[in-house]
mmCIF file of C-alpha atoms in Angstrom:
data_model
loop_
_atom_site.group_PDB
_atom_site.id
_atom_site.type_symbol
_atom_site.label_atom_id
_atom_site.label_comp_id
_atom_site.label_asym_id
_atom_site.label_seq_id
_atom_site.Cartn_x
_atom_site.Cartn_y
_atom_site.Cartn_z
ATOM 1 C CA UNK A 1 0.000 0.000 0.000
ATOM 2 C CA UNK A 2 2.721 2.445 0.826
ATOM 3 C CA UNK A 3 4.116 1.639 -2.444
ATOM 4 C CA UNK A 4 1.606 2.801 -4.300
ATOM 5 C CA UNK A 5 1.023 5.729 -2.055
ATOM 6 C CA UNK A 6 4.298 6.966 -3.089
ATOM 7 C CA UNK A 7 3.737 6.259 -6.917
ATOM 8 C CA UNK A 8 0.326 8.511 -6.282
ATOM 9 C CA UNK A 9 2.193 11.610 -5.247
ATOM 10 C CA UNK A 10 4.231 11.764 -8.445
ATOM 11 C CA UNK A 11 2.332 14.305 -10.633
ATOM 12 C CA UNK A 12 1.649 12.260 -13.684
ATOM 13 C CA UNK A 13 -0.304 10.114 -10.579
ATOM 14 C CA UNK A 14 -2.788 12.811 -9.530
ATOM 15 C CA UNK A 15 -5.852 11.203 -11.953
ATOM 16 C CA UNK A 16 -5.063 7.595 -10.635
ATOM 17 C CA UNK A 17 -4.875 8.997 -7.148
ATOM 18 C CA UNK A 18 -8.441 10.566 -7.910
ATOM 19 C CA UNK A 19 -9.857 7.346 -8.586
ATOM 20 C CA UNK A 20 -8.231 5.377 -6.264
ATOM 21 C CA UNK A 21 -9.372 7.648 -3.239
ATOM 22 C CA UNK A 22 -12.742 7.181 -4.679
ATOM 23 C CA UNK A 23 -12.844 2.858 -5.512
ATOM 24 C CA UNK A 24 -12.965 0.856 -2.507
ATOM 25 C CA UNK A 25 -10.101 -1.194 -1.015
ATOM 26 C CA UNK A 26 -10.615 -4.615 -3.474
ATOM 27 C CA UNK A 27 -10.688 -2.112 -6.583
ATOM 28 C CA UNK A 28 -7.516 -0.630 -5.916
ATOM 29 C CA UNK A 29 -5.067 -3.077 -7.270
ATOM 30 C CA UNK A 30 -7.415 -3.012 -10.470
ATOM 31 C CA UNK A 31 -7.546 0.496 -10.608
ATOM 32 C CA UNK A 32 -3.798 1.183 -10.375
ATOM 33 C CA UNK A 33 -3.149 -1.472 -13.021
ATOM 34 C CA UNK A 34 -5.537 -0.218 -16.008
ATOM 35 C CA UNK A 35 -4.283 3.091 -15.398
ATOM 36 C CA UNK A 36 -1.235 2.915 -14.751
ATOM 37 C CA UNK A 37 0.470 2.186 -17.998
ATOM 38 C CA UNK A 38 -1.606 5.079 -19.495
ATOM 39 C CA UNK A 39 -0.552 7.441 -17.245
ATOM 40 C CA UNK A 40 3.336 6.452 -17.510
ATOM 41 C CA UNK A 41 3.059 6.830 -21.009
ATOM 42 C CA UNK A 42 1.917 10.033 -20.966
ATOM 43 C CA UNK A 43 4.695 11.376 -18.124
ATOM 44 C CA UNK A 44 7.189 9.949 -21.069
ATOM 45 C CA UNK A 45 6.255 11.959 -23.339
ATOM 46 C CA UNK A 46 5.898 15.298 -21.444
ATOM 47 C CA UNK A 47 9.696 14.889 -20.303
ATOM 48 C CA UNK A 48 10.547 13.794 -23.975
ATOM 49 C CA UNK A 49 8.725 16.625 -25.269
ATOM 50 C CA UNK A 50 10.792 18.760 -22.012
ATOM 51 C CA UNK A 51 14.100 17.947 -23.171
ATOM 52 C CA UNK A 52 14.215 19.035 -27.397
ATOM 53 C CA UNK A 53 15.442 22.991 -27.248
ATOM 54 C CA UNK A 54 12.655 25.034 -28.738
ATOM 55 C CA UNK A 55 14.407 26.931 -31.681
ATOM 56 C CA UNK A 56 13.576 30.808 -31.952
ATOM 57 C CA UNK A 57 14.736 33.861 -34.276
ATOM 58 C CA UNK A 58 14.904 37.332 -31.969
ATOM 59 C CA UNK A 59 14.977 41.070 -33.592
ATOM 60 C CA UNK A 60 16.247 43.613 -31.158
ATOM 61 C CA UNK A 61 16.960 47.319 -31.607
ATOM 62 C CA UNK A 62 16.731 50.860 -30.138
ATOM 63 C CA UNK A 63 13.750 52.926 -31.311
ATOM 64 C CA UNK A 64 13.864 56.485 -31.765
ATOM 65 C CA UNK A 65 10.820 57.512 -30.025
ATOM 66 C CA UNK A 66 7.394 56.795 -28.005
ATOM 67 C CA UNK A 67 5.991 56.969 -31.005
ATOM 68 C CA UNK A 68 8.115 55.121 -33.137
ATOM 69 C CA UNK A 69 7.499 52.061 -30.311
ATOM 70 C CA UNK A 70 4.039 52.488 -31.024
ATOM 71 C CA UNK A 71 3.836 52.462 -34.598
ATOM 72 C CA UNK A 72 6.202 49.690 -34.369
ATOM 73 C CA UNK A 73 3.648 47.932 -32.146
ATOM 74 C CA UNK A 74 0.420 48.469 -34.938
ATOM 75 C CA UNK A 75 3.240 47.097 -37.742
ATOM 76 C CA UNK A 76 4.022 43.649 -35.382
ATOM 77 C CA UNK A 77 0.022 42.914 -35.232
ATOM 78 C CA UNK A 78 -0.737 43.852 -38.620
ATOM 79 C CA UNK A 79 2.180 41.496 -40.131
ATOM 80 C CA UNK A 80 0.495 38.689 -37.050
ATOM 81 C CA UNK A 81 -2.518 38.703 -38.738
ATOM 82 C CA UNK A 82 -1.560 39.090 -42.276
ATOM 83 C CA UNK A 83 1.802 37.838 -43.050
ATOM 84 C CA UNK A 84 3.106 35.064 -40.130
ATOM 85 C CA UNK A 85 0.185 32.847 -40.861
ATOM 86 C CA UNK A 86 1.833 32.105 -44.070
ATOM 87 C CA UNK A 87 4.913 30.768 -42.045
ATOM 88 C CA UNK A 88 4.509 26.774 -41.711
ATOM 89 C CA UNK A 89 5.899 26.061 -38.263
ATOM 90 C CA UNK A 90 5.730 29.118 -36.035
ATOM 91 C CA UNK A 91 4.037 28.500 -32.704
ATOM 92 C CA UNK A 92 3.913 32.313 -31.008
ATOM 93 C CA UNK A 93 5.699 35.841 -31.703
ATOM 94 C CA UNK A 94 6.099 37.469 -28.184
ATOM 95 C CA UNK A 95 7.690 41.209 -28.171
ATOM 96 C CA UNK A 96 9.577 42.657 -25.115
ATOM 97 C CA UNK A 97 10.073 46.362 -24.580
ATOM 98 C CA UNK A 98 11.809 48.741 -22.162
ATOM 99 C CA UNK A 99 10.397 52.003 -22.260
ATOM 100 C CA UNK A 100 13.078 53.794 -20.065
ATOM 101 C CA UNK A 101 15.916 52.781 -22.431
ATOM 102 C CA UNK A 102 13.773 52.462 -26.182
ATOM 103 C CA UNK A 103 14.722 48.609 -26.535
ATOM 104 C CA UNK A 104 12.370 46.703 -28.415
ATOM 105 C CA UNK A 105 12.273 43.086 -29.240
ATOM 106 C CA UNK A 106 10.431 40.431 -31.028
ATOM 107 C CA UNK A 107 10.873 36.655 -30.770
ATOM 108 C CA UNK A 108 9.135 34.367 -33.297
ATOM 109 C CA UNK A 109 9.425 30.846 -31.453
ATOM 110 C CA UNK A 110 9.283 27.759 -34.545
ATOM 111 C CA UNK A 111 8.515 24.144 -33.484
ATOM 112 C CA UNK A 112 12.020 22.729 -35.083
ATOM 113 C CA UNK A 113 14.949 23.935 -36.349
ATOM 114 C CA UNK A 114 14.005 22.454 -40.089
ATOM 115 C CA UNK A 115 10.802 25.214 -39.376
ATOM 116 C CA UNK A 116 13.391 28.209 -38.899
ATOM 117 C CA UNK A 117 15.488 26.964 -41.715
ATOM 118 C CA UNK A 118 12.904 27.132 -44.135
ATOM 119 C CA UNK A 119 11.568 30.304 -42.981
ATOM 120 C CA UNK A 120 15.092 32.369 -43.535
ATOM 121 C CA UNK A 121 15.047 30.475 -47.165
ATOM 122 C CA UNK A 122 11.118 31.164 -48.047
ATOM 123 C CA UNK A 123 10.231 33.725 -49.911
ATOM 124 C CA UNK A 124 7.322 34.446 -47.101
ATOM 125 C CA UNK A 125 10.766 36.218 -45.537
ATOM 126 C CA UNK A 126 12.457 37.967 -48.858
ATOM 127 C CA UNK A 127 8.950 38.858 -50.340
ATOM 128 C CA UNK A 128 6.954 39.760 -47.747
ATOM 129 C CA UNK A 129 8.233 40.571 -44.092
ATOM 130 C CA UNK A 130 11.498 42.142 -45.707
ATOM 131 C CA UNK A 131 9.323 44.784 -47.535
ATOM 132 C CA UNK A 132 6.931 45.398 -44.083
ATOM 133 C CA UNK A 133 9.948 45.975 -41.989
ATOM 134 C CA UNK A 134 10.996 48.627 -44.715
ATOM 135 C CA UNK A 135 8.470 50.392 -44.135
ATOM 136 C CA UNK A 136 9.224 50.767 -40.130
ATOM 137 C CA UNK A 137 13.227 51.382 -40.608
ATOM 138 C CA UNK A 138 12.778 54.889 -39.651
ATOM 139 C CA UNK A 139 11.756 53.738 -36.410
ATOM 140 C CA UNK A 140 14.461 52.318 -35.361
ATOM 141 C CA UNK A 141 18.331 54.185 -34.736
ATOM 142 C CA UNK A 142 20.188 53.290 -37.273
ATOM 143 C CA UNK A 143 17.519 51.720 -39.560
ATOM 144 C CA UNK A 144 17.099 48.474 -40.452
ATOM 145 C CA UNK A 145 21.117 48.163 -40.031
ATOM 146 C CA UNK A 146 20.595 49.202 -36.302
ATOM 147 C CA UNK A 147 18.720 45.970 -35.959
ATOM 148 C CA UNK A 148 20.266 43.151 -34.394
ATOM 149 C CA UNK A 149 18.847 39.446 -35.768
ATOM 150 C CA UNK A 150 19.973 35.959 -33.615
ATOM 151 C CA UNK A 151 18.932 32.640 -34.121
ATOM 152 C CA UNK A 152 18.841 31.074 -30.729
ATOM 153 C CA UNK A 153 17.792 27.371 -29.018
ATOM 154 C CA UNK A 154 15.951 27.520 -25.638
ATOM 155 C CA UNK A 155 15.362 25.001 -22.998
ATOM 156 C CA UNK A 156 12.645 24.768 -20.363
ATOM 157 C CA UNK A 157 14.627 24.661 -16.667
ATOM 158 C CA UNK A 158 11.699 25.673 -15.030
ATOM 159 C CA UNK A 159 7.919 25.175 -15.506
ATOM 160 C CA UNK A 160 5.850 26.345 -12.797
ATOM 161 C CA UNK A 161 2.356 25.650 -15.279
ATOM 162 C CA UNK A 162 0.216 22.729 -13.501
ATOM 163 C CA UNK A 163 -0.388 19.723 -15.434
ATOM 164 C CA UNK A 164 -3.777 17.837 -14.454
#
């Protein structure tokens, strides 16, 4: 019993031990076996899924202005709507800011590194998103040239997100 007391207090154990406080004692053995090969397959795969590096492409740059920040701002959700969707493979664009020192920074996250090599090739990239950040090079010091691209791997060390 203590046994499987302490296999109940592992996370990927909180639906078993849901059940098992619910079944009476003769159920118990049954209950732990049916799900219990489920439920170890699925911890598996959340700490395989854990350990790949998510691959990301960052733009970084200081803006000339309050206003600049914000036009820059209307230009990152226009291209979200219109031109990203045409990029197989990215799974969220986040943007950082720091008003006191006009830094701004936008991180376009891809599932794989295959994704992010495809994207820098594609003419989504050279046809479209080239020409819209054009358009915005006045924002930024320096222009476009100011701007400082990185393609960079990241790995979850801590996830404080609840899995049920």
């Amino acid at each position: 019993a203590q046994a499987i007391l302490a296999q109940v207090e592992h996370p990927c154990w909180s639906i078993a031990f849901r059940i098992v406080a619910m079944s009476f004692g003769g159920r118990l053995r049954s209950v732990q076996q049916a799900l219990g090969s489920v439920l170890q397959t699925q911890c598996r795969m959340q700490v395989t899924a854990a350990a790949s590096p998510m691959k990301f492409r960052s733009m970084s740059g200081k803006v000339r202005d309050a206003d600049a920040m914000e036009a820059l701002d209307k230009g990152l959700r226009d291209a979200a709507d219109k031109i990203w969707p045409k990029v197989p493979g990215v799974m969220r664009i986040d943007r950082t800011k720091c008003m006191q020192r006009m830094e701004y920074e936008v991180i376009i996250h891809f599932e794989s590194g295959d994704a992010l090599k495809a994207f820098l090739n594609g003419d989504v990239m050279k046809k479209e998103l080239h020409p819209h950040m054009k358009g915005f090079s006045h924002c930024f010091e320096g222009g476009l040239s100011g701007l400082k691209w990185q393609n960079r791997e990241a790995e979850k060390i801590l996830d404080n997100t609840k899995v049920l």
